[in-house]
Short mmCIF file of C-alpha atoms in Angstrom, two decimals:
data_model
loop_
_atom_site.label_atom_id
_atom_site.label_comp_id
_atom_site.label_asym_id
_atom_site.label_seq_id
_atom_site.Cartn_x
_atom_site.Cartn_y
_atom_site.Cartn_z
CA MET A 7 -0.22 0.16 0.09
CA GLN A 8 2.90 2.51 0.99
CA ASP A 9 4.49 1.62 -2.28
CA ARG A 10 1.06 2.09 -4.27
CA THR A 11 1.28 5.71 -2.96
CA HIS A 12 4.93 6.53 -3.46
CA ARG A 13 3.78 5.37 -6.69
CA SER A 14 1.15 7.95 -7.52
CA THR A 15 3.50 10.59 -5.82
CA ARG A 16 6.23 10.10 -8.73
CA THR A 17 3.61 9.98 -11.33
CA HIS A 18 1.95 12.96 -10.07
CA CYS A 19 5.01 14.76 -9.64
CA GLY A 20 6.20 13.64 -13.55
CA VAL A 21 3.01 15.35 -15.29
CA CYS A 22 3.48 18.80 -13.00
CA ILE A 23 6.86 18.59 -14.84
CA LEU A 24 5.37 19.03 -17.96
CA SER A 25 4.98 22.22 -19.54
CA PHE A 26 2.28 23.99 -18.11
CA LYS A 27 1.04 24.45 -21.66
CA MET A 28 0.48 20.96 -22.22
CA LEU A 29 -1.08 20.50 -19.27
CA LEU A 30 -3.20 23.63 -19.82
CA VAL A 31 -4.55 22.69 -23.33
CA LEU A 32 -4.88 18.16 -22.98
CA GLY A 33 -5.64 18.83 -20.00
CA PHE A 34 -8.81 20.81 -20.17
CA ILE A 35 -9.24 18.55 -23.07
CA SER A 36 -9.04 15.68 -21.31
CA LEU A 37 -11.27 17.07 -18.44
CA ILE A 38 -14.24 18.14 -21.06
CA LEU A 39 -14.51 14.76 -21.36
CA ALA A 40 -13.39 12.83 -18.50
CA GLN A 41 -10.89 10.79 -20.93
CA GLN A 42 -8.22 8.91 -19.71
CA THR A 43 -6.47 6.67 -22.28
CA LEU A 44 -4.17 8.25 -25.54
CA CYS A 45 -6.78 7.23 -27.70
CA GLU A 46 -9.50 8.59 -26.10
CA MET A 47 -7.36 11.51 -25.56
CA TYR A 48 -7.00 11.84 -29.29
CA THR A 49 -10.30 11.23 -30.27
CA SER A 50 -11.54 14.40 -27.74
CA VAL A 51 -8.74 16.61 -30.23
CA VAL A 52 -10.42 15.17 -32.97
CA ASN A 53 -13.79 16.37 -31.94
CA VAL A 54 -13.01 19.91 -31.54
CA GLN A 55 -11.31 20.07 -34.66
CA GLN A 56 -14.66 18.79 -36.14
CA ALA A 57 -16.67 21.47 -33.90
CA ILE A 58 -14.52 24.65 -35.58
CA ALA A 59 -15.39 22.69 -38.85
CA VAL A 60 -18.91 22.94 -38.45
CA GLU A 61 -18.94 26.70 -37.34
CA LYS A 62 -17.20 27.13 -40.35
CA GLU A 63 -20.32 26.10 -42.06
CA LEU A 64 -22.68 28.08 -40.18
CA LEU A 65 -20.64 30.65 -40.64
CA LYS A 66 -21.39 30.54 -44.57
CA TYR A 67 -24.88 30.01 -43.95
CA LEU A 68 -24.94 33.02 -41.78
CA ASN A 69 -23.33 35.28 -44.00
CA SER A 70 -25.69 33.98 -47.07
CA TYR A 71 -29.10 34.97 -44.55
CA ILE A 72 -27.34 38.10 -43.69
CA GLU A 73 -26.93 39.21 -47.30
CA ASP A 74 -30.41 37.97 -48.22
CA GLU A 75 -31.55 40.24 -45.26
CA THR A 76 -29.66 43.16 -46.51
CA LEU A 77 -30.66 43.07 -50.31
CA ARG A 78 -34.71 42.72 -48.03
CA LEU A 79 -34.02 46.20 -45.90
CA ASN A 80 -32.10 47.73 -48.77
CA ASP A 81 -35.51 47.31 -50.51
CA LEU A 82 -37.84 48.53 -47.79
CA LYS A 83 -35.33 51.36 -47.66
CA ARG A 84 -35.88 52.44 -50.87
CA PHE A 85 -39.90 51.67 -50.33
CA TYR A 86 -39.43 53.93 -47.29
CA GLY A 87 -37.45 56.79 -48.85
CA LYS A 88 -39.84 56.55 -52.18
CA VAL A 89 -42.76 57.53 -49.68
CA SER A 90 -41.36 59.80 -47.31
CA ASN A 91 -40.04 61.90 -50.36
CA LEU A 92 -43.67 61.52 -51.38
CA HIS A 93 -45.04 63.20 -47.98
CA ALA A 94 -42.45 65.32 -47.69
CA ASN A 95 -42.44 67.15 -51.21
CA VAL A 96 -45.49 66.64 -52.72
CA PHE A 97 -48.17 66.12 -50.46
CA GLN A 98 -48.15 68.96 -48.17
CA GLY A 99 -51.98 69.68 -48.59
CA ALA A 100 -54.94 67.28 -49.91
CA GLY A 101 -55.39 69.48 -52.93
CA THR A 102 -51.87 68.02 -54.50
CA ALA A 103 -53.60 64.49 -55.03
CA MET A 104 -56.49 66.18 -55.94
CA ALA A 105 -55.36 68.36 -58.81
CA ASN A 106 -53.23 65.33 -60.05
CA PRO A 107 -55.32 62.34 -60.96
CA LEU A 108 -51.93 60.29 -61.00
CA PHE A 109 -51.22 61.20 -57.40
CA ALA A 110 -54.23 60.36 -56.50
CA TYR A 111 -54.67 56.89 -58.13
CA THR A 112 -50.75 56.12 -57.36
CA LEU A 113 -51.53 56.72 -53.72
CA ILE A 114 -54.44 54.53 -53.27
CA LYS A 115 -52.68 51.90 -55.00
CA ARG A 116 -49.71 51.73 -52.03
CA LEU A 117 -52.91 51.82 -49.27
CA GLN A 118 -54.73 49.03 -50.94
CA SER A 119 -52.31 46.65 -52.84
CA GLU A 120 -48.58 48.14 -51.91
CA TRP A 121 -48.36 48.13 -48.21
CA LEU A 122 -49.97 44.88 -48.15
CA ASN A 123 -47.27 43.17 -49.72
CA VAL A 124 -44.75 45.13 -47.69
CA VAL A 125 -46.40 44.04 -44.61
CA TYR A 126 -47.50 40.64 -45.59
CA SER A 127 -44.42 39.52 -47.73
CA ASN A 128 -42.92 36.20 -47.23
CA GLU A 129 -39.34 37.03 -48.41
CA ALA A 130 -38.23 37.43 -44.61
CA ASN A 131 -39.60 33.89 -43.45
CA GLU A 132 -37.77 32.39 -46.80
CA ASN A 133 -34.44 33.79 -45.64
CA THR A 134 -35.08 32.82 -42.29
CA GLN A 135 -36.15 29.25 -43.40
CA ALA A 136 -32.93 28.72 -45.45
CA PHE A 137 -30.85 29.60 -42.88
CA LYS A 138 -32.43 26.93 -40.83
CA SER A 139 -32.30 24.36 -42.80
CA GLY A 140 -28.74 24.88 -43.23
CA TYR A 141 -28.63 24.95 -39.16
CA GLU A 142 -30.25 21.47 -39.34
CA LYS A 143 -28.20 20.04 -41.61
CA GLU A 144 -25.25 20.73 -39.58
CA GLU A 145 -27.48 19.71 -36.33
CA SER A 146 -26.15 16.36 -36.33
CA ARG A 147 -22.46 17.22 -35.99
CA LEU A 148 -23.28 19.54 -32.84
CA PRO A 149 -21.94 19.37 -29.74
CA LYS A 150 -24.83 17.54 -26.83
CA PHE A 151 -25.51 19.62 -24.09
CA GLU A 152 -24.17 17.42 -21.88
CA ASP A 153 -21.20 18.55 -24.05
CA LEU A 154 -21.31 22.16 -23.11
CA GLN A 155 -21.88 20.82 -19.37
CA GLY A 156 -18.76 19.14 -19.37
CA ALA A 157 -17.28 21.75 -20.85
CA ALA A 158 -17.89 24.22 -17.95
CA LYS A 159 -17.31 21.25 -16.07
CA GLY A 160 -14.29 21.14 -17.49
CA LEU A 161 -12.90 24.50 -17.06
CA MET A 162 -13.73 24.71 -13.15
CA ARG A 163 -11.72 21.96 -12.93
CA LEU A 164 -9.12 23.72 -14.60
CA GLN A 165 -9.72 26.33 -12.20
CA ASP A 166 -9.13 24.88 -8.97
CA VAL A 167 -6.56 22.36 -9.89
CA TYR A 168 -4.19 25.40 -10.97
CA ALA A 169 -5.61 28.13 -8.41
CA LEU A 170 -6.28 30.21 -11.66
CA SER A 171 -7.93 33.50 -10.67
CA VAL A 172 -12.14 33.62 -12.30
CA LYS A 173 -11.57 37.26 -12.77
CA GLY A 174 -8.18 36.65 -14.96
CA LEU A 175 -10.02 34.18 -17.00
CA VAL A 176 -13.11 36.35 -17.57
CA ASN A 177 -10.44 38.71 -18.80
CA GLY A 178 -8.64 36.03 -21.11
CA LEU A 179 -5.75 35.82 -19.09
CA PHE A 180 -4.27 33.02 -16.55
CA GLN A 181 -3.24 34.01 -13.83
CA ARG A 182 -2.89 33.05 -9.94
CA ASP A 183 -3.84 35.44 -7.06
CA THR A 184 -0.98 35.98 -4.47
CA ALA A 185 0.20 38.70 -2.14
CA GLY A 186 1.73 40.87 -4.23
CA GLY A 187 -1.48 40.80 -7.07
CA ALA A 188 -1.95 38.57 -10.33
CA VAL A 189 0.20 36.57 -11.29
CA ASP A 190 0.41 35.41 -15.09
CA ILE A 191 1.46 31.55 -15.44
CA TYR A 192 0.54 31.12 -18.94
CA ARG A 193 0.25 33.74 -22.07
CA ALA A 194 -1.57 32.26 -24.64
CA VAL A 195 -0.66 33.53 -27.80
CA ASN A 196 -4.09 34.55 -28.63
CA SER A 197 -6.67 35.33 -26.26
CA ILE A 198 -10.37 35.54 -25.68
CA THR A 199 -12.37 37.51 -23.37
CA LEU A 200 -15.93 35.68 -21.80
CA SER A 201 -18.67 37.46 -21.79
CA GLY A 202 -21.87 37.69 -19.19
CA ASP A 203 -24.09 35.12 -20.39
CA ASP A 204 -20.64 32.82 -20.75
CA CYS A 205 -19.83 33.50 -17.05
CA PHE A 206 -23.93 32.70 -16.59
CA LEU A 207 -23.72 29.26 -17.83
CA ILE A 208 -20.15 28.25 -16.29
CA GLY A 209 -21.97 29.76 -13.18
CA LYS A 210 -25.61 27.98 -13.74
CA VAL A 211 -24.31 24.82 -14.75
CA ALA A 212 -22.27 24.74 -11.23
CA TYR A 213 -25.89 26.01 -9.85
CA GLU A 214 -27.46 22.74 -11.01
CA MET A 215 -24.64 20.94 -9.38
CA GLU A 216 -25.35 22.27 -5.89
CA ASP A 217 -21.85 23.75 -6.30
CA TYR A 218 -22.35 26.78 -4.58
CA TYR A 219 -18.81 27.96 -3.85
CA HIS A 220 -18.56 27.68 -7.92
CA SER A 221 -21.83 29.43 -9.12
CA VAL A 222 -21.18 32.20 -6.70
CA LEU A 223 -17.20 32.39 -8.57
CA TRP A 224 -18.85 33.01 -11.70
CA LEU A 225 -22.23 34.44 -11.45
CA GLU A 226 -20.32 37.26 -9.99
CA PRO A 227 -18.36 38.37 -12.77
CA ALA A 228 -21.36 37.32 -15.14
CA ALA A 229 -23.62 39.84 -12.93
CA SER A 230 -21.41 42.42 -12.94
CA LEU A 231 -21.11 42.37 -17.05
CA PHE A 232 -24.86 41.99 -17.70
CA ARG A 233 -25.47 44.99 -15.76
CA ARG A 234 -22.30 46.78 -17.55
CA ALA A 235 -24.73 46.18 -20.32
CA TYR A 236 -28.23 46.35 -19.22
CA ARG A 237 -30.72 47.33 -21.48
CA THR A 238 -28.84 46.00 -24.73
CA TRP A 239 -29.44 42.83 -26.18
CA ASN A 240 -27.52 40.65 -28.11
CA THR A 241 -29.14 37.81 -30.06
CA GLU A 242 -26.78 35.05 -28.61
CA ASP A 243 -27.61 35.35 -25.63
CA GLU A 244 -29.57 32.66 -23.22
CA GLY A 245 -29.26 34.56 -20.15
CA SER A 246 -30.37 37.91 -18.74
CA LEU A 247 -29.28 40.31 -16.11
CA GLU A 248 -32.28 38.71 -13.88
CA ASP A 249 -31.59 34.97 -14.39
CA VAL A 250 -27.95 35.79 -13.40
CA LEU A 251 -29.48 37.73 -9.83
CA ASP A 252 -31.63 34.94 -9.21
CA HIS A 253 -29.53 31.96 -9.41
CA LEU A 254 -27.16 34.13 -7.51
CA ALA A 255 -29.10 35.71 -4.48
CA PHE A 256 -30.15 31.32 -4.52
CA SER A 257 -26.36 30.10 -4.00
CA HIS A 258 -25.59 33.44 -1.84
CA PHE A 259 -28.26 31.80 0.61
CA LYS A 260 -26.80 28.15 -0.01
CA THR A 261 -23.73 29.68 1.71
CA GLY A 262 -25.34 31.34 4.02
CA ASN A 263 -25.37 34.98 3.32
CA VAL A 264 -28.74 35.14 3.67
CA SER A 265 -27.94 39.67 3.91
CA TYR A 266 -26.78 39.36 0.68
CA ALA A 267 -29.14 37.15 -1.20
CA LEU A 268 -32.12 39.45 0.12
CA SER A 269 -30.18 42.73 -1.49
CA LEU A 270 -29.46 40.96 -4.56
CA SER A 271 -33.70 39.61 -5.04
CA ARG A 272 -34.67 43.21 -4.24
CA GLU A 273 -32.58 44.42 -7.20
CA ILE A 274 -34.66 41.49 -9.45
CA LEU A 275 -38.00 42.83 -8.39
CA HIS A 276 -36.89 46.14 -9.07
CA LEU A 277 -36.02 45.23 -12.38
CA ASP A 278 -39.27 42.87 -12.54
CA PRO A 279 -42.17 44.44 -9.79
CA SER A 280 -44.29 41.67 -10.93
CA ASN A 281 -42.28 38.75 -9.67
CA LYS A 282 -44.17 36.72 -6.92
CA ARG A 283 -42.11 34.43 -6.63
CA VAL A 284 -38.78 36.56 -6.07
CA THR A 285 -41.58 38.18 -3.66
CA ARG A 286 -42.00 35.60 -1.49
CA ASN A 287 -38.34 34.69 -1.59
CA ILE A 288 -37.54 38.50 -0.07
CA GLU A 289 -40.43 38.04 2.58
CA LYS A 290 -38.33 34.75 3.50
CA TYR A 291 -35.12 36.24 3.98
CA GLU A 292 -36.42 39.04 6.03
CA LYS A 293 -38.25 36.72 8.29
CA ILE A 294 -34.86 34.85 8.83
CA LEU A 295 -32.65 37.72 9.39
CA ALA A 296 -35.01 39.27 11.98
CA ALA A 297 -34.85 35.83 13.83
CA SER A 298 -31.21 35.85 13.41
CA PRO A 299 -28.25 37.95 13.08
CA ALA A 300 -26.86 38.70 9.56
CA ASN A 301 -23.09 37.06 9.20
CA SER A 302 -21.16 39.35 6.57
CA ASP A 303 -18.35 37.28 6.62
CA VAL A 304 -19.42 34.17 5.57
CA LEU A 305 -16.48 32.00 4.39
CA ILE A 306 -17.32 29.93 0.80
CA GLN A 307 -15.26 27.07 0.77
CA ARG A 308 -14.68 24.63 -1.88
CA PRO A 309 -17.03 21.03 -1.43
CA ASN A 310 -15.25 18.07 -1.14
CA THR A 311 -14.99 15.77 -4.03
CA THR A 312 -14.24 11.80 -4.21
CA TYR A 313 -13.02 12.69 -8.37
CA LEU A 314 -9.39 12.63 -6.67
CA GLN A 315 -8.57 11.00 -3.60
CA THR A 316 -5.00 12.94 -3.43
CA ARG A 317 -6.45 15.75 -4.51
CA ASN A 318 -4.91 18.36 -2.49
CA THR A 319 -1.37 16.98 -3.60
CA TYR A 320 -1.71 16.61 -6.65
CA GLU A 321 -3.25 20.40 -6.81
CA TRP A 322 -0.26 21.43 -4.88
CA LEU A 323 2.23 20.09 -7.22
CA CYS A 324 0.40 21.27 -10.03
CA GLN A 325 0.53 24.75 -8.93
CA THR A 326 4.34 25.01 -7.60
CA LEU A 327 5.15 23.61 -11.69
CA GLY A 328 8.72 24.06 -12.58
CA SER A 329 9.65 23.87 -8.80
CA GLN A 330 11.97 21.45 -6.44
CA VAL A 331 9.28 19.35 -4.59
CA THR A 332 11.19 19.18 -1.43
CA GLN A 333 7.74 18.84 0.81
CA ILE A 334 4.11 17.18 0.30
CA PRO A 335 1.58 18.65 2.58
CA GLU A 336 -0.41 16.67 4.36
#
């Protein structure tokens, strides 16, 4: 049993001596799909490459849709310009149309026929349907929802293993918070920042696993980003500020921070005064706080896991990557 433990420790050391870049990229992919063998690792890389190829095809369909819609909207602008020009320069008084029968005829024709054709045109539906058909052709090759959940879980696991700062990850940086400030532990050639909706989905995955430690960490930046962009709307987003605050309030309630859950719930009610469920939650939180004083110094701790029996040792080794291992923490 003792030899097995030593072999396990040496194995972890060997893994951590590898370059951080390799661990970060390959480790993330393996964590997403929970694969163990090299063959399965290869398969996961191929899956990512296939996903990139699929998105390229979707971009082509979207570009065609935008071009078709641009033509349609330009034609609507033409019609608008034609009619508005008549009202600005010709139809200043009713006598103008009466004086010229051609004006009277075209006015009646527009109101009886042309406006009808504009309003009930099938062109927009045809463009949308063509776009949907292209999407459906690729649908079988798209990642499933379980893959998306796995990617979110893999990112949270990577965050834990290397003690990565969530704020840094949101800004596209791989950093670790230290007493002297944030320190870069890896610099990617290309970086990408996360949107409020990106953070919301990660937090939501943790929330649905009842992992309120991670849900709070990811929903907080999601709320900040959604607040910053409030009243603007992105077509691709699934969540909203109200959704984020709702999940965040309950997460704080479950971690024992009832006063902050109450504050967030009041913010939701301000945005949506008709939300009866949130109103009931506010009443509930107020009763709890009235019965016992609020604790403003709630320490949120990461939940225990059996995923790695030697989690603390393993993570310590990875976080001290490149240094000589002189002592293994208990």
